[in-house]
Short mmCIF file of C-alpha atoms in Angstrom, two decimals:
data_model
loop_
_atom_site.label_atom_id
_atom_site.label_comp_id
_atom_site.label_asym_id
_atom_site.label_seq_id
_atom_site.Cartn_x
_atom_site.Cartn_y
_atom_site.Cartn_z
CA LYS A 1 -7.47 -13.29 -3.76
CA LYS A 2 -4.92 -15.59 -2.20
CA PHE A 3 -2.94 -17.84 -4.52
CA LYS A 4 -4.42 -20.92 -2.86
CA ASP A 5 -7.94 -19.70 -3.71
CA THR A 6 -7.34 -19.06 -7.41
CA THR A 7 -8.71 -21.26 -10.19
CA TYR A 8 -8.08 -21.85 -13.89
CA MET A 9 -10.91 -19.44 -14.65
CA ASP A 10 -9.13 -16.48 -13.02
CA GLU A 11 -7.19 -13.87 -14.94
CA PHE A 12 -4.07 -12.32 -13.40
CA ALA A 13 -2.56 -8.87 -13.84
CA THR A 14 0.79 -9.36 -15.58
CA LEU A 15 3.46 -6.94 -16.79
CA ASN A 16 4.71 -7.16 -20.35
CA LEU A 17 8.42 -6.41 -19.87
CA GLN A 18 8.78 -5.33 -23.50
CA THR A 19 6.06 -2.63 -23.38
CA ASN A 20 5.75 -2.09 -19.59
CA GLU A 21 1.98 -2.37 -20.03
CA VAL A 22 -0.44 -4.44 -17.95
CA GLU A 23 -2.00 -7.48 -19.61
CA PHE A 24 -4.52 -9.80 -17.95
CA GLN A 25 -3.69 -13.46 -18.57
CA GLN A 26 -4.96 -16.82 -17.38
CA GLY A 27 -2.61 -19.07 -15.47
CA THR A 28 -0.96 -21.99 -17.23
CA ASP A 29 0.20 -23.81 -14.10
CA TYR A 30 -0.65 -23.71 -10.40
CA ILE A 31 1.83 -24.55 -7.65
CA GLU A 32 1.06 -25.75 -4.13
CA TYR A 33 3.31 -27.98 -2.05
CA GLU A 34 5.28 -28.30 1.17
CA TYR A 35 8.52 -26.31 1.15
CA ASN A 36 11.43 -26.53 3.59
CA GLY A 37 14.19 -24.06 2.87
CA LYS A 38 15.40 -20.48 2.76
CA MET A 39 13.05 -17.56 2.14
CA HIS A 40 13.87 -13.99 1.16
CA LYS A 41 11.73 -11.22 2.60
CA TYR A 42 11.71 -7.78 0.98
CA ASP A 43 9.91 -5.54 3.44
CA THR A 44 9.96 -1.75 3.06
CA LYS A 45 7.41 1.05 3.22
CA ALA A 46 6.99 0.70 -0.53
CA MET A 47 6.59 -3.08 -0.79
CA SER A 48 6.34 -6.26 1.24
CA ILE A 49 6.84 -9.71 -0.26
CA CYS A 50 8.28 -13.08 0.74
CA MET A 51 9.67 -15.54 -1.79
CA THR A 52 11.89 -18.57 -2.07
CA GLU A 53 15.54 -17.79 -2.69
CA ASN A 54 15.39 -19.01 -6.30
CA HIS A 55 12.27 -17.03 -7.19
CA ASN A 56 12.49 -14.45 -9.98
CA VAL A 57 12.54 -10.76 -9.03
CA VAL A 58 11.40 -8.07 -11.49
CA HIS A 59 13.91 -5.25 -11.08
CA ARG A 60 16.58 -2.96 -12.45
CA SER A 61 19.81 -1.82 -10.85
CA ALA A 62 19.39 1.27 -8.69
CA TYR A 63 22.74 2.56 -9.99
CA SER A 64 22.25 2.05 -13.71
CA LYS A 65 20.78 4.45 -16.27
CA GLU A 66 19.13 1.46 -17.92
CA LYS A 67 15.37 1.71 -17.36
CA LYS A 68 14.50 -1.75 -18.64
CA TYR A 69 13.33 -4.26 -16.02
CA ILE A 70 14.71 -7.78 -16.01
CA LEU A 71 13.94 -11.07 -14.27
CA LYS A 72 16.63 -12.64 -12.10
CA GLN A 73 16.51 -15.15 -9.27
CA SER A 74 16.63 -13.52 -5.86
CA ASN A 75 19.78 -15.36 -4.77
CA ASP A 76 21.59 -14.30 -7.98
CA ILE A 77 21.13 -10.54 -7.50
CA SER A 78 24.55 -9.09 -6.77
CA THR A 79 24.06 -5.31 -7.04
CA LYS A 80 23.87 -3.44 -3.72
CA ALA A 81 20.43 -1.95 -4.42
CA ILE A 82 17.58 -2.53 -6.86
CA LYS A 83 14.42 -0.79 -7.98
CA VAL A 84 11.26 -2.86 -8.29
CA PRO A 85 8.36 -1.53 -10.42
CA LYS A 86 5.04 -0.65 -8.79
CA ILE A 87 3.41 1.38 -11.56
CA PHE A 88 0.28 -0.06 -13.15
CA ASN A 89 0.23 1.02 -16.82
CA TYR A 90 -3.20 -0.25 -17.83
CA ASN A 91 -5.06 0.66 -21.02
CA ASN A 92 -8.71 -0.29 -21.37
CA ASP A 93 -11.32 0.38 -24.06
CA ILE A 94 -14.64 1.49 -22.60
CA GLY A 95 -17.72 3.07 -24.11
CA ASP A 96 -19.18 6.53 -23.54
CA ALA A 97 -22.38 5.25 -21.92
CA VAL A 98 -23.42 3.23 -18.87
CA ILE A 99 -26.54 1.07 -18.97
CA ILE A 100 -28.54 0.76 -15.74
CA ASP A 101 -30.89 -2.19 -16.03
CA GLY A 102 -34.58 -1.64 -15.74
CA TYR A 103 -36.94 -4.13 -14.12
CA GLU A 104 -40.53 -5.27 -13.84
CA TYR A 105 -42.81 -5.12 -10.82
CA THR A 106 -46.45 -5.92 -10.06
CA ARG A 107 -49.15 -3.55 -8.86
CA ASN A 108 -52.57 -4.28 -7.44
CA SER A 109 -55.67 -2.34 -8.45
CA LYS A 110 -59.41 -2.72 -8.19
CA SER A 111 -59.43 -4.48 -11.53
CA GLY A 112 -56.68 -6.93 -10.53
CA THR A 113 -52.91 -7.36 -10.60
CA PHE A 114 -50.85 -6.00 -13.47
CA THR A 115 -47.17 -5.77 -14.37
CA LYS A 116 -45.31 -2.51 -14.96
CA THR A 117 -41.94 -2.15 -16.66
CA VAL A 118 -39.17 0.27 -15.71
CA LYS A 119 -37.01 0.86 -18.78
CA ASP A 120 -33.24 0.61 -18.92
CA LEU A 121 -31.35 3.85 -18.41
CA LYS A 122 -28.58 4.89 -20.80
CA LEU A 123 -26.39 7.45 -19.03
CA ASP A 124 -23.31 9.44 -19.96
CA ARG A 125 -20.37 7.56 -18.40
CA HIS A 126 -18.48 10.62 -17.15
CA ASN A 127 -21.44 12.20 -15.39
CA PHE A 128 -22.57 8.85 -14.01
CA ILE A 129 -19.09 8.24 -12.53
CA LYS A 130 -19.19 11.66 -10.88
CA LEU A 131 -22.65 10.98 -9.42
CA MET A 132 -21.63 7.52 -8.24
CA SER A 133 -18.61 8.95 -6.40
CA TRP A 134 -20.83 11.42 -4.53
CA TYR A 135 -23.40 8.73 -3.80
CA ILE A 136 -20.86 6.27 -2.37
CA ALA A 137 -19.49 9.03 -0.15
CA ASP A 138 -22.66 10.71 1.08
CA GLY A 139 -25.67 9.15 -0.60
CA SER A 140 -28.78 7.32 0.51
CA VAL A 141 -31.97 5.95 -1.05
CA VAL A 142 -35.47 5.88 0.41
CA LYS A 143 -38.15 3.71 -1.19
CA ARG A 144 -41.76 4.41 -0.36
CA LYS A 145 -43.35 1.42 1.30
CA ASP A 146 -46.42 1.08 -0.88
CA ASP A 147 -45.05 1.77 -4.35
CA GLU A 148 -41.93 1.85 -6.52
CA HIS A 149 -40.98 5.47 -5.84
CA TYR A 150 -37.26 5.87 -5.07
CA CYS A 151 -35.80 9.11 -3.70
CA ILE A 152 -32.01 9.46 -4.00
CA THR A 153 -30.35 11.98 -1.70
CA ILE A 154 -26.76 13.28 -1.60
CA SER A 155 -26.05 14.91 1.77
CA GLN A 156 -24.06 18.10 1.27
CA LYS A 157 -23.96 21.57 2.83
CA ASP A 158 -21.14 23.20 0.86
CA LYS A 159 -22.74 25.62 -1.64
CA LEU A 160 -20.19 25.06 -4.41
CA HIS A 161 -20.39 21.28 -4.09
CA LYS A 162 -24.18 21.49 -4.10
CA GLN A 163 -24.09 23.36 -7.38
CA ASP A 164 -21.67 20.82 -8.88
CA ILE A 165 -23.92 17.94 -7.86
CA CYS A 166 -27.02 19.69 -9.22
CA ASN A 167 -25.28 20.19 -12.56
CA ILE A 168 -24.32 16.51 -12.71
CA ILE A 169 -27.87 15.36 -11.93
CA SER A 170 -29.37 17.77 -14.47
CA GLU A 171 -26.94 16.70 -17.22
CA LEU A 172 -28.00 13.09 -16.58
CA GLY A 173 -31.60 14.11 -17.31
CA PHE A 174 -33.05 14.24 -13.78
CA ASN A 175 -34.61 17.10 -11.81
CA PRO A 176 -32.68 17.91 -8.61
CA TYR A 177 -34.36 19.33 -5.52
CA VAL A 178 -32.13 21.30 -3.14
CA ASP A 179 -32.60 21.97 0.57
CA GLU A 180 -30.23 22.96 3.37
CA ASN A 181 -29.07 19.38 3.92
CA GLY A 182 -28.40 18.29 0.35
CA ILE A 183 -29.78 17.40 -3.06
CA SER A 184 -32.52 14.88 -3.92
CA PHE A 185 -34.01 13.49 -7.11
CA SER A 186 -36.21 10.58 -8.17
CA SER A 187 -35.41 7.63 -10.41
CA GLN A 188 -36.77 4.12 -10.21
CA ALA A 189 -33.97 2.30 -12.07
CA LEU A 190 -31.15 4.33 -10.52
CA GLY A 191 -32.73 4.24 -7.07
CA LYS A 192 -33.01 0.45 -7.13
CA PHE A 193 -29.42 0.27 -8.43
CA PHE A 194 -27.95 2.55 -5.75
CA LYS A 195 -29.93 1.01 -2.90
CA ARG A 196 -27.93 -2.22 -3.11
CA LEU A 197 -24.55 -0.50 -2.68
CA GLY A 198 -24.54 -0.87 1.10
CA ILE A 199 -23.67 1.53 3.89
CA SER A 200 -20.73 2.07 6.24
CA ASN A 201 -18.49 -1.02 6.35
CA ASN A 202 -20.47 -2.69 3.53
CA LYS A 203 -20.07 0.01 0.87
CA TYR A 204 -18.76 -1.01 -2.52
CA ILE A 205 -18.59 -0.02 -6.19
CA PRO A 206 -20.95 -2.28 -8.19
CA PHE A 207 -18.63 -2.89 -11.15
CA ASN A 208 -15.47 -4.77 -11.96
CA GLU A 209 -13.01 -1.88 -11.80
CA PHE A 210 -10.79 -3.27 -14.55
CA ASP A 211 -13.72 -3.52 -16.97
CA PHE A 212 -15.48 -0.30 -16.03
CA PHE A 213 -12.65 2.27 -15.82
CA ASP A 214 -9.83 3.46 -18.04
CA LYS A 215 -7.10 5.89 -16.94
CA GLN A 216 -9.18 8.98 -17.63
CA THR A 217 -12.36 7.84 -15.91
CA ALA A 218 -10.42 6.36 -12.98
CA LYS A 219 -8.81 9.76 -12.40
CA LEU A 220 -12.22 11.42 -12.82
CA PHE A 221 -13.72 9.20 -10.10
CA LEU A 222 -10.81 9.86 -7.73
CA ASP A 223 -10.97 13.64 -8.20
CA GLU A 224 -14.70 13.71 -7.51
CA TYR A 225 -14.52 11.26 -4.59
CA LEU A 226 -11.72 13.32 -3.04
CA LYS A 227 -14.05 16.34 -2.87
CA SER A 228 -16.66 14.41 -0.93
CA ASP A 229 -14.83 11.88 1.20
CA GLY A 230 -11.10 12.54 1.03
CA HIS A 231 -8.31 14.79 2.25
CA LYS A 232 -5.29 16.44 0.60
CA ASP A 233 -2.37 17.35 2.89
CA LYS A 234 0.11 20.23 2.52
CA ASN A 235 2.47 17.97 0.55
CA GLY A 236 -0.17 17.15 -2.04
CA ILE A 237 -0.79 13.60 -0.80
CA ASN A 238 -4.42 12.51 -1.08
CA SER A 239 -6.02 10.21 1.48
CA PHE A 240 -9.22 8.21 1.58
CA TYR A 241 -10.65 6.64 4.73
CA THR A 242 -13.24 3.87 4.83
CA SER A 243 -14.42 1.08 7.12
CA SER A 244 -15.35 -1.06 4.11
CA LYS A 245 -12.62 -3.52 3.17
CA LYS A 246 -14.17 -4.14 -0.23
CA LEU A 247 -14.35 -0.42 -1.01
CA ALA A 248 -10.76 0.04 0.18
CA ASP A 249 -9.59 -2.69 -2.21
CA GLN A 250 -11.58 -1.13 -5.06
CA LEU A 251 -10.23 2.38 -4.39
CA TYR A 252 -6.72 0.92 -4.39
CA ASN A 253 -7.38 -0.72 -7.77
CA ILE A 254 -8.83 2.48 -9.24
CA ILE A 255 -5.77 4.45 -8.15
CA ASN A 256 -3.59 1.88 -9.90
CA ILE A 257 -5.75 2.01 -13.05
CA ALA A 258 -5.27 5.80 -13.05
CA GLY A 259 -1.52 5.13 -13.17
CA LEU A 260 -0.84 6.70 -9.79
CA GLY A 261 1.43 5.36 -7.07
CA CYS A 262 -0.46 4.16 -4.02
CA SER A 263 0.10 2.99 -0.47
CA GLY A 264 -2.14 2.30 2.50
CA LEU A 265 -2.60 0.88 5.94
CA ILE A 266 -5.19 -0.68 8.22
CA ASN A 267 -5.82 0.89 11.63
CA ASP A 268 -7.82 -1.25 14.03
CA ASN A 269 -6.66 0.55 17.18
CA ASN A 270 -9.23 3.36 17.04
CA VAL A 271 -12.45 1.36 17.12
CA GLY A 272 -14.93 3.33 19.26
CA LYS A 273 -13.00 6.61 18.97
CA GLU A 274 -14.00 9.82 17.18
CA PHE A 275 -12.00 11.52 14.43
CA THR A 276 -12.50 14.50 12.11
CA ILE A 277 -12.09 14.68 8.32
CA ASN A 278 -12.78 17.90 6.40
CA GLY A 279 -14.69 19.31 9.36
CA LYS A 280 -16.91 16.22 9.73
CA THR A 281 -16.75 14.21 12.95
CA TYR A 282 -17.05 10.43 12.71
CA LYS A 283 -17.05 7.61 15.23
CA SER A 284 -15.09 4.54 14.27
CA ASN A 285 -17.05 1.35 14.93
CA TYR A 286 -14.87 -0.75 12.61
CA PRO A 287 -11.23 -0.92 11.54
CA ILE A 288 -10.33 2.03 9.31
CA TYR A 289 -8.59 1.53 5.97
CA THR A 290 -6.46 4.45 4.83
CA ILE A 291 -5.41 4.67 1.18
CA ARG A 292 -2.91 7.34 0.12
CA TYR A 293 -1.77 8.45 -3.31
CA SER A 294 -0.22 11.37 -5.17
CA ASP A 295 -1.61 13.07 -8.27
CA LYS A 296 1.91 12.99 -9.72
CA GLN A 297 2.55 9.90 -11.81
CA THR A 298 6.25 9.99 -10.85
CA LYS A 299 5.52 9.36 -7.16
CA ASN A 300 5.75 5.90 -5.59
CA ILE A 301 6.19 4.09 -8.92
CA GLU A 302 9.22 2.07 -7.82
CA ALA A 303 10.38 0.47 -4.60
CA HIS A 304 14.05 1.15 -3.78
CA ILE A 305 15.53 -1.82 -1.95
CA LYS A 306 18.99 -2.20 -0.45
CA LEU A 307 20.05 -5.84 -0.57
CA LYS A 308 21.57 -5.58 2.92
CA ASP A 309 18.04 -4.93 4.24
CA ARG A 310 16.66 -8.13 2.75
CA ILE A 311 15.72 -10.62 5.47
CA ASP A 312 16.76 -14.24 4.92
CA TYR A 313 15.07 -16.85 7.07
CA HIS A 314 14.11 -20.50 7.12
CA TYR A 315 10.55 -21.53 6.33
CA ASN A 316 8.80 -24.87 6.58
CA GLY A 317 5.25 -24.96 5.24
CA LYS A 318 2.94 -24.56 2.28
CA VAL A 319 3.92 -22.41 -0.70
CA TYR A 320 1.72 -21.26 -3.55
CA CYS A 321 2.07 -19.50 -6.88
CA VAL A 322 0.87 -19.48 -10.48
CA THR A 323 2.60 -19.41 -13.86
CA VAL A 324 1.49 -16.95 -16.56
CA PRO A 325 2.79 -16.32 -20.10
CA ASN A 326 4.37 -12.93 -19.25
CA SER A 327 6.20 -14.48 -16.24
CA THR A 328 5.19 -11.57 -13.98
CA LEU A 329 2.45 -10.98 -11.40
CA PHE A 330 1.13 -7.96 -9.49
CA VAL A 331 0.91 -9.07 -5.86
CA ARG A 332 0.55 -7.65 -2.39
CA THR A 333 0.85 -9.09 1.08
CA GLU A 334 -2.44 -9.66 2.88
CA GLY A 335 -3.40 -6.70 5.05
CA LYS A 336 -1.20 -4.20 3.19
CA PHE A 337 -1.80 -1.80 0.30
CA ASN A 338 1.63 -1.81 -1.32
CA ALA A 339 1.48 -4.17 -4.26
CA THR A 340 4.45 -4.64 -6.55
CA TRP A 341 5.53 -6.62 -9.58
CA VAL A 342 7.28 -9.95 -9.03
CA GLY A 343 8.30 -12.86 -11.22
CA ASN A 344 5.96 -15.82 -11.36
CA CYS A 345 6.70 -19.48 -10.80
CA GLN A 346 8.62 -21.47 -13.35
CA ASN A 347 9.57 -24.43 -11.23
CA GLN A 348 9.87 -22.02 -8.32
CA VAL A 349 7.51 -20.99 -5.54
CA VAL A 350 6.37 -17.94 -3.64
CA ARG A 351 4.79 -17.86 -0.24
CA SER A 352 1.27 -16.52 0.24
CA LYS A 353 0.56 -15.34 3.77
#
């Protein structure tokens, strides 16, 4: 969300500088006005942010053994290089089960119209997350025209992956059917639930990531999704590719929840071209979002910035920001997947592109 689109009902990811843990807080003040003055642009592969010269920067000296981050106005930073935190240390309490809502529907018979009820499903969270990752990557739902029968199919030809998927489905209490193209099973509540998740550039995860996942389950989702719709290179860097902007944003958030460093890019130059991932050939009809991350929690957790590379320029236009109790915000520039921690506004401003 852009700063200018936020409201008093929104909660913002903030960094507690005493514990280095993420806390969601509501804003206490919102800033929007015309600004005419100097801006500082920090633009590296690891981060990209523009701010007014008197805006607070969350950082530590790149040359000090001190690991504690401090807040200092950008124009007051005198050290030759700084390190800005990117790690998202988020702890969340979630339950062991996921509830999939049931529903009611009407049927016609010779004796008249009657209502039938599909009960709620209570599913093991871990197995459900695994199934959801496979479904988002390679799943589909077919509903018979004349009744409420839903058939869920996961397309898969790899024998080992097929067995994994069958085990997941069985442990959730369903009966999988396997053929040469994949695995199918029936469920009214789950079929209706999955059918609304979209296809191609409209795919998405139907939960608020910050409410639904903790570190363990976020990592579980990523590991399973990587098997079905990802790629690991020789250096151990994992990559996801999707044409869905919403799914790209959600994958980025889940990687952060897992406590892993993340980066990404948007490629709109290959629309109409074919490309191959894990032996599968795809044609790109939409811009492709690439999200990269490492399994190592020490990778990409800080942005190293040399002050001589900071770009100073004059700006005349609208500026926006928000004030929160922890005085820190997790922000990223529109169109990029390299968020970082910055200070918030306390009689200062930050530009939102």
